[in-house]
Every structure is written in C-alpha cells, then in structure tokens.
C-alpha cells in the first residue's frame, strides 16, 4: 500500500508561480513512474507531466516551457513547478504513482497498480 499526500495549491494571479509537492509513504520500494494530472470543472482528468524513475520527463503541449516536473527518490517525492500561470491552468491537480509487484526480491513489470493523491486546488485569477 502507498499513500500520497499533496501540498502547495492555492490562489495565484496570472503570470504567477506555484510549486506542488506530493510525498509517498508506505510500501515505496517499487515505485516507478510518477505523474501529475489535472481536472477542471466539467472536464475529464488530463495528464500534465510524467517522470520516470531515472528522471526522464514528458509534458502535455499546453504546459511545455512553463511547468517542470522533478522527483527526489530518496524522499519518495514528486514536484511540479508551475510558472507563468494562466487562468486556463485552474484545476484540481492530482499526483499519481505506478507501483510494481515485488517478487523474489525484485520490482518487476506485471500487473502494476496506480495510486492517487487526494488532489489540491490551483486557482489562477485576477
């Protein structure tokens, strides 16, 4: 079992910045990819950014150049630095982690499980 606790959301003016944090606890041995999603009212939950265990990142086009995802494996924590925020970024932001099975003292690909944070509200408004 893995628990994810998010923090850092709030109200910010257009052009401002926020940094979201998500700390994992519990059985963190086999955590692999981590990601941030967001969901605006009346819309589906969309992928924002991903980061592999080794630090390879990917972003949705709308946030490229403005957002940066990073992680600290020693702290089992993923971050999302958000700069040049726009009203369109307003949403509930959720962190996600993929957890692999632990078999014969190894983390192995096969039937992974996804865990989600509780969500943190980000509001960009003047």
mmCIF file of C-alpha atoms in Angstrom:
data_model
loop_
_atom_site.group_PDB
_atom_site.id
_atom_site.type_symbol
_atom_site.label_atom_id
_atom_site.label_comp_id
_atom_site.label_asym_id
_atom_site.label_seq_id
_atom_site.Cartn_x
_atom_site.Cartn_y
_atom_site.Cartn_z
ATOM 1 C CA UNK A 1 0.000 0.000 0.000
ATOM 2 C CA UNK A 2 1.150 3.504 -0.888
ATOM 3 C CA UNK A 3 -0.279 6.779 0.333
ATOM 4 C CA UNK A 4 0.244 10.090 -1.473
ATOM 5 C CA UNK A 5 -0.104 13.452 0.259
ATOM 6 C CA UNK A 6 -0.185 16.605 -1.859
ATOM 7 C CA UNK A 7 0.501 20.196 -0.881
ATOM 8 C CA UNK A 8 1.228 23.585 -2.428
ATOM 9 C CA UNK A 9 -2.008 24.508 -4.146
ATOM 10 C CA UNK A 10 -3.727 27.842 -3.731
ATOM 11 C CA UNK A 11 -4.784 31.088 -5.369
ATOM 12 C CA UNK A 12 -2.350 32.904 -7.641
ATOM 13 C CA UNK A 13 -2.521 35.806 -10.088
ATOM 14 C CA UNK A 14 -1.993 35.257 -13.824
ATOM 15 C CA UNK A 15 1.727 35.130 -14.506
ATOM 16 C CA UNK A 16 2.493 33.899 -11.015
ATOM 17 C CA UNK A 17 4.086 30.680 -9.815
ATOM 18 C CA UNK A 18 3.316 27.759 -7.538
ATOM 19 C CA UNK A 19 5.169 24.607 -6.600
ATOM 20 C CA UNK A 20 3.196 21.460 -5.856
ATOM 21 C CA UNK A 21 4.642 18.628 -3.788
ATOM 22 C CA UNK A 22 3.496 15.038 -3.394
ATOM 23 C CA UNK A 23 5.115 12.753 -0.837
ATOM 24 C CA UNK A 24 4.644 8.982 -0.925
ATOM 25 C CA UNK A 25 4.655 6.788 2.147
ATOM 26 C CA UNK A 26 4.018 3.153 2.951
ATOM 27 C CA UNK A 27 5.487 0.465 0.717
ATOM 28 C CA UNK A 28 7.555 2.716 -1.551
ATOM 29 C CA UNK A 29 10.137 0.137 -2.649
ATOM 30 C CA UNK A 30 8.650 -0.492 -6.096
ATOM 31 C CA UNK A 31 7.507 2.987 -7.091
ATOM 32 C CA UNK A 32 8.320 3.569 -10.753
ATOM 33 C CA UNK A 33 6.771 6.316 -12.896
ATOM 34 C CA UNK A 34 5.198 9.335 -11.232
ATOM 35 C CA UNK A 35 2.920 11.907 -12.808
ATOM 36 C CA UNK A 36 0.695 14.917 -12.342
ATOM 37 C CA UNK A 37 -2.850 15.111 -13.685
ATOM 38 C CA UNK A 38 -5.410 17.894 -13.511
ATOM 39 C CA UNK A 39 -9.170 18.114 -13.766
ATOM 40 C CA UNK A 40 -11.150 21.298 -14.380
ATOM 41 C CA UNK A 41 -14.889 21.514 -13.625
ATOM 42 C CA UNK A 42 -16.919 19.698 -16.249
ATOM 43 C CA UNK A 43 -13.854 18.220 -17.928
ATOM 44 C CA UNK A 44 -12.022 14.918 -17.894
ATOM 45 C CA UNK A 45 -8.907 14.317 -15.861
ATOM 46 C CA UNK A 46 -5.944 15.044 -18.142
ATOM 47 C CA UNK A 47 -2.285 14.135 -17.938
ATOM 48 C CA UNK A 48 0.002 17.119 -17.321
ATOM 49 C CA UNK A 49 3.502 15.696 -16.876
ATOM 50 C CA UNK A 50 5.285 12.407 -16.251
ATOM 51 C CA UNK A 51 8.681 11.450 -14.896
ATOM 52 C CA UNK A 52 10.332 8.044 -14.880
ATOM 53 C CA UNK A 53 12.360 6.629 -12.008
ATOM 54 C CA UNK A 54 15.504 7.679 -13.871
ATOM 55 C CA UNK A 55 14.284 11.240 -14.391
ATOM 56 C CA UNK A 56 13.061 11.218 -17.992
ATOM 57 C CA UNK A 57 10.234 13.755 -18.323
ATOM 58 C CA UNK A 58 7.360 14.431 -20.679
ATOM 59 C CA UNK A 59 4.737 17.192 -20.789
ATOM 60 C CA UNK A 60 1.457 17.956 -22.430
ATOM 61 C CA UNK A 61 1.870 20.656 -25.077
ATOM 62 C CA UNK A 62 -0.077 23.322 -23.199
ATOM 63 C CA UNK A 63 2.422 23.451 -20.311
ATOM 64 C CA UNK A 64 5.737 22.952 -22.120
ATOM 65 C CA UNK A 65 8.186 25.690 -21.233
ATOM 66 C CA UNK A 66 6.162 26.739 -18.181
ATOM 67 C CA UNK A 67 5.954 23.659 -15.927
ATOM 68 C CA UNK A 68 8.754 21.445 -14.649
ATOM 69 C CA UNK A 69 8.287 18.039 -13.053
ATOM 70 C CA UNK A 70 11.023 16.630 -10.827
ATOM 71 C CA UNK A 71 11.458 13.974 -8.158
ATOM 72 C CA UNK A 72 13.569 13.065 -5.169
ATOM 73 C CA UNK A 73 13.730 9.294 -4.942
ATOM 74 C CA UNK A 74 15.336 9.411 -1.507
ATOM 75 C CA UNK A 75 12.277 11.256 -0.201
ATOM 76 C CA UNK A 76 9.783 9.438 -2.465
ATOM 77 C CA UNK A 77 8.505 12.850 -3.508
ATOM 78 C CA UNK A 78 7.474 14.345 -6.842
ATOM 79 C CA UNK A 79 7.221 18.081 -7.518
ATOM 80 C CA UNK A 80 5.556 20.270 -10.107
ATOM 81 C CA UNK A 81 6.977 23.768 -10.526
ATOM 82 C CA UNK A 82 4.395 25.913 -12.323
ATOM 83 C CA UNK A 83 5.472 29.264 -13.768
ATOM 84 C CA UNK A 84 3.688 31.826 -15.946
ATOM 85 C CA UNK A 85 0.353 30.500 -14.781
ATOM 86 C CA UNK A 86 -2.755 31.184 -16.843
ATOM 87 C CA UNK A 87 -6.455 31.097 -15.929
ATOM 88 C CA UNK A 88 -6.727 28.001 -18.120
ATOM 89 C CA UNK A 89 -4.472 26.191 -15.632
ATOM 90 C CA UNK A 90 -7.176 26.387 -12.956
ATOM 91 C CA UNK A 91 -7.997 22.842 -11.872
ATOM 92 C CA UNK A 92 -7.645 20.262 -9.157
ATOM 93 C CA UNK A 93 -4.185 18.744 -9.514
ATOM 94 C CA UNK A 94 -3.621 15.091 -8.644
ATOM 95 C CA UNK A 95 -0.360 13.228 -8.263
ATOM 96 C CA UNK A 96 -0.113 9.634 -9.391
ATOM 97 C CA UNK A 97 2.417 6.863 -8.976
ATOM 98 C CA UNK A 98 2.725 3.441 -10.559
ATOM 99 C CA UNK A 99 3.724 0.661 -8.184
ATOM 100 C CA UNK A 100 5.175 -2.597 -9.476
ATOM 101 C CA UNK A 101 4.855 -6.047 -7.875
ATOM 102 C CA UNK A 102 7.651 -7.109 -5.553
ATOM 103 C CA UNK A 103 8.571 -10.702 -6.479
ATOM 104 C CA UNK A 104 11.674 -12.646 -5.437
ATOM 105 C CA UNK A 105 13.298 -9.512 -4.064
ATOM 106 C CA UNK A 106 12.789 -7.587 -7.298
ATOM 107 C CA UNK A 107 10.403 -4.985 -8.625
ATOM 108 C CA UNK A 108 9.011 -6.500 -11.805
ATOM 109 C CA UNK A 109 6.796 -5.366 -14.661
ATOM 110 C CA UNK A 110 3.439 -7.033 -14.483
ATOM 111 C CA UNK A 111 0.030 -6.023 -13.174
ATOM 112 C CA UNK A 112 1.107 -2.624 -11.836
ATOM 113 C CA UNK A 113 -1.184 -0.631 -9.579
ATOM 114 C CA UNK A 114 -1.824 3.110 -9.691
ATOM 115 C CA UNK A 115 -2.165 5.236 -6.560
ATOM 116 C CA UNK A 116 -3.601 8.748 -6.408
ATOM 117 C CA UNK A 117 -3.250 11.724 -4.141
ATOM 118 C CA UNK A 118 -6.272 13.489 -2.691
ATOM 119 C CA UNK A 119 -5.969 16.444 -5.068
ATOM 120 C CA UNK A 120 -5.000 20.059 -4.455
ATOM 121 C CA UNK A 121 -6.842 23.070 -5.873
ATOM 122 C CA UNK A 122 -4.965 25.533 -8.075
ATOM 123 C CA UNK A 123 -6.852 28.708 -8.960
ATOM 124 C CA UNK A 124 -5.382 31.316 -11.317
ATOM 125 C CA UNK A 125 -7.418 34.516 -11.226
ATOM 126 C CA UNK A 126 -7.008 38.278 -11.151
#
